[in-house]
Coordinates of C-alpha atoms in Angstrom, one line a residue:
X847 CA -37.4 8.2 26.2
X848 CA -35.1 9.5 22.7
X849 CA -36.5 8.8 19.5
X850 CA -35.0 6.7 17.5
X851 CA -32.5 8.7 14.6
X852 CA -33.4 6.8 11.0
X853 CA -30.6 8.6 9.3
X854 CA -28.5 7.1 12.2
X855 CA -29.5 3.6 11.9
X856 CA -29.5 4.3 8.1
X857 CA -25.9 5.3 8.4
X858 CA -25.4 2.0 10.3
X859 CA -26.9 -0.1 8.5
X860 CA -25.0 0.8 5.1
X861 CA -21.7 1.2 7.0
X862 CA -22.4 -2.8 7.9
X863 CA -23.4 -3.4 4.2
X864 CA -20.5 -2.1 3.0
X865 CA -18.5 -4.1 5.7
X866 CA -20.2 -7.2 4.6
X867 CA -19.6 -6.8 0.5
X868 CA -15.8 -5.9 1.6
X869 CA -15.7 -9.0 3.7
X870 CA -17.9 -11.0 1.0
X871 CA -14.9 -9.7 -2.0
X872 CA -12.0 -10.6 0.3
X873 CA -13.3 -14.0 0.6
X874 CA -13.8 -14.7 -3.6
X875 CA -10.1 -13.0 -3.5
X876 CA -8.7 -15.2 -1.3
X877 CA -10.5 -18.2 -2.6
X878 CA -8.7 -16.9 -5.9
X879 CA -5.6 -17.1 -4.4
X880 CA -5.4 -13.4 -5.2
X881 CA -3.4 -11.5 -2.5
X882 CA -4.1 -7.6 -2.9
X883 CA -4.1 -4.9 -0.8
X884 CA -8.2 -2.4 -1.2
X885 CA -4.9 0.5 -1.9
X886 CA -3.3 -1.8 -4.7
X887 CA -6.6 -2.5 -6.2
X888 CA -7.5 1.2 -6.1
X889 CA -4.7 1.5 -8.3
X890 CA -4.9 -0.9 -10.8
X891 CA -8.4 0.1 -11.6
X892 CA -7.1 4.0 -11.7
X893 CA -4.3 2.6 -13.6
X894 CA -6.9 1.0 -16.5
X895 CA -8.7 4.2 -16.7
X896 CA -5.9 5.5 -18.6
X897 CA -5.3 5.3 -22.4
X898 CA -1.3 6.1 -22.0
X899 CA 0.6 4.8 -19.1
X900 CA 0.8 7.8 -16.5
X901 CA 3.3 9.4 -14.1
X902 CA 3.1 8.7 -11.0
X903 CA 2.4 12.1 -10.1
X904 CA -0.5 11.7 -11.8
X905 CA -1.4 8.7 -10.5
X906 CA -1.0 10.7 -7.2
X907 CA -3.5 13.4 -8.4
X908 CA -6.1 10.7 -9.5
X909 CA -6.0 9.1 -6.0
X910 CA -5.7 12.4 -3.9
X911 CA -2.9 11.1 -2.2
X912 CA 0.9 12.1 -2.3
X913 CA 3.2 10.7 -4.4
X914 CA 4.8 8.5 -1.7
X915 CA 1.8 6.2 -1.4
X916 CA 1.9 5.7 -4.6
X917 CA 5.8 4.7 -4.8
X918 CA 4.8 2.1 -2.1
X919 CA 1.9 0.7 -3.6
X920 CA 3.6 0.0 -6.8
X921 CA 6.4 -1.1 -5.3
X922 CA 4.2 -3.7 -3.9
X923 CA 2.1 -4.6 -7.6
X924 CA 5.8 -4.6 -9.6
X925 CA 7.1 -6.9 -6.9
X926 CA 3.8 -9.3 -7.8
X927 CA 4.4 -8.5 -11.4
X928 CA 1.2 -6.8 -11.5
X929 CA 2.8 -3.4 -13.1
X930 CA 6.6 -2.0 -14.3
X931 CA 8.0 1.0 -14.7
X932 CA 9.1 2.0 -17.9
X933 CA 11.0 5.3 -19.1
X934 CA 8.9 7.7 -21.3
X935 CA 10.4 7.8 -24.8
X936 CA 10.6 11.7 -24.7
X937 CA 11.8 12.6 -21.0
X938 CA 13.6 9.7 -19.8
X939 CA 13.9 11.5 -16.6
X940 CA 9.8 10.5 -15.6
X941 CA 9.3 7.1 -15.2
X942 CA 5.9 5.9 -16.2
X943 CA 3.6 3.2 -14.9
X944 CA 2.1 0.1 -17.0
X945 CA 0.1 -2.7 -16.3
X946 CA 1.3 -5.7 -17.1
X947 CA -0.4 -8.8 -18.8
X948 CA -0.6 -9.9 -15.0
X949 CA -1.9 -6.8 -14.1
X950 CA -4.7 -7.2 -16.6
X951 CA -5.9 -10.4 -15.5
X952 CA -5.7 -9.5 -11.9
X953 CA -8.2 -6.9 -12.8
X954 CA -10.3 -9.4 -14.5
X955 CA -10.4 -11.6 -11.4
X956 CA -11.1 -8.4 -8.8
X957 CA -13.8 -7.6 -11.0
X958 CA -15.3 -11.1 -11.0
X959 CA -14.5 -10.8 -7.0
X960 CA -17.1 -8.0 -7.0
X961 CA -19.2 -9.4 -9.2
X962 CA -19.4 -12.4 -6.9
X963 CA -19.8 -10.5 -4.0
X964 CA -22.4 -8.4 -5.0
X965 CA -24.5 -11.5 -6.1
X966 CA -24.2 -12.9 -2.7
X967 CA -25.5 -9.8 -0.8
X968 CA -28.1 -9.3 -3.3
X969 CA -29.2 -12.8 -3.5
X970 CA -32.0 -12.1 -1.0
X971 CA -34.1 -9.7 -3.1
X972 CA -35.8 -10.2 -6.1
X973 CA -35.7 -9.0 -9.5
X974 CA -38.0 -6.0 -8.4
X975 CA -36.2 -5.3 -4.8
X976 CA -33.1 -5.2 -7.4
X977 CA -34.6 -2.8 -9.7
X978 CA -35.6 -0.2 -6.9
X979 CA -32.1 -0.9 -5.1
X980 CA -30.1 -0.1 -8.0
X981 CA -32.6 2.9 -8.7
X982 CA -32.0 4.5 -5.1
X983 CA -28.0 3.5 -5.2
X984 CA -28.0 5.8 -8.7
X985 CA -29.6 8.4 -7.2
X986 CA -27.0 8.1 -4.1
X987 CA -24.1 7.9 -6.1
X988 CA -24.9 10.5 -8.7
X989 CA -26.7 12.9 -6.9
X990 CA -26.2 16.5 -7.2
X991 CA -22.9 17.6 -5.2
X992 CA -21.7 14.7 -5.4
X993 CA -18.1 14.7 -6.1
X994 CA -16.0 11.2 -6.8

């Protein structure tokens, strides 16, 4: 007989957590009537982070991914008004990218989405369950080596 593997079933069980908050955020989205893509939201919180509108190259480099994912996905959020491109004023070779007033409030609403859906899968615990939970998640998240 094997013993059971606790960092296995660990594993498990916050792989189905995280499941369940990504289900839990797509339904507040869709009852929202907000149609995004996880990629596109990626994106226009990357693209809030910055005080200047960036390149998409940099964009690229923020998201680790190459610089034809990020055509697509923008493709996708200027087609739903989300974002535009717009030439810089000094090189009007590079095209940079801009959230628009749409953009903004979409953000507002993901944000309320997680909000939402965080509530409902902590809704179970109590104040003190909360406390430790967001304790151990802190250490998780900002642990040494820990690179995001």
């Amino acid at each position: 007989m094997s013993t059971p593997d606790p960092d296995g079933l660990l594993a498990e069980q916050l792989l189905r957590l995280t499941r369940r908050l990504h289900r839990s955020q797509k339904r507040q989205l869709e009852s929202a009537d907000i149609a995004i893509t996880p990629a596109q939201s990626r994106l226009l919180r990357t693209l809030a982070h910055y005080d200047d509108p960036p390149r998409m190259a940099d964009i690229a480099a923020r998201l680790e991914v190459v610089p034809r994912a990020v055509t697509s996905l923008v493709d996708g959020l200027e087609a739903s008004g989300c974002v535009r491109r717009a030439p810089d004023p000094s090189n009007r070779r590079v095209i940079r990218i801009e959230l628009t007033d749409t953009g903004r409030a979409t953000l507002r609403a993901l944000r309320a989405a997680r909000r939402a859906a965080a509530e409902d899968i902590l809704a179970p615990l109590t104040a003190e369950q909360r406390e430790v939970f967001g304790g151990l998640l802190s250490t998780l998240v900002d642990g040494p080596g820990v690179r995001c």
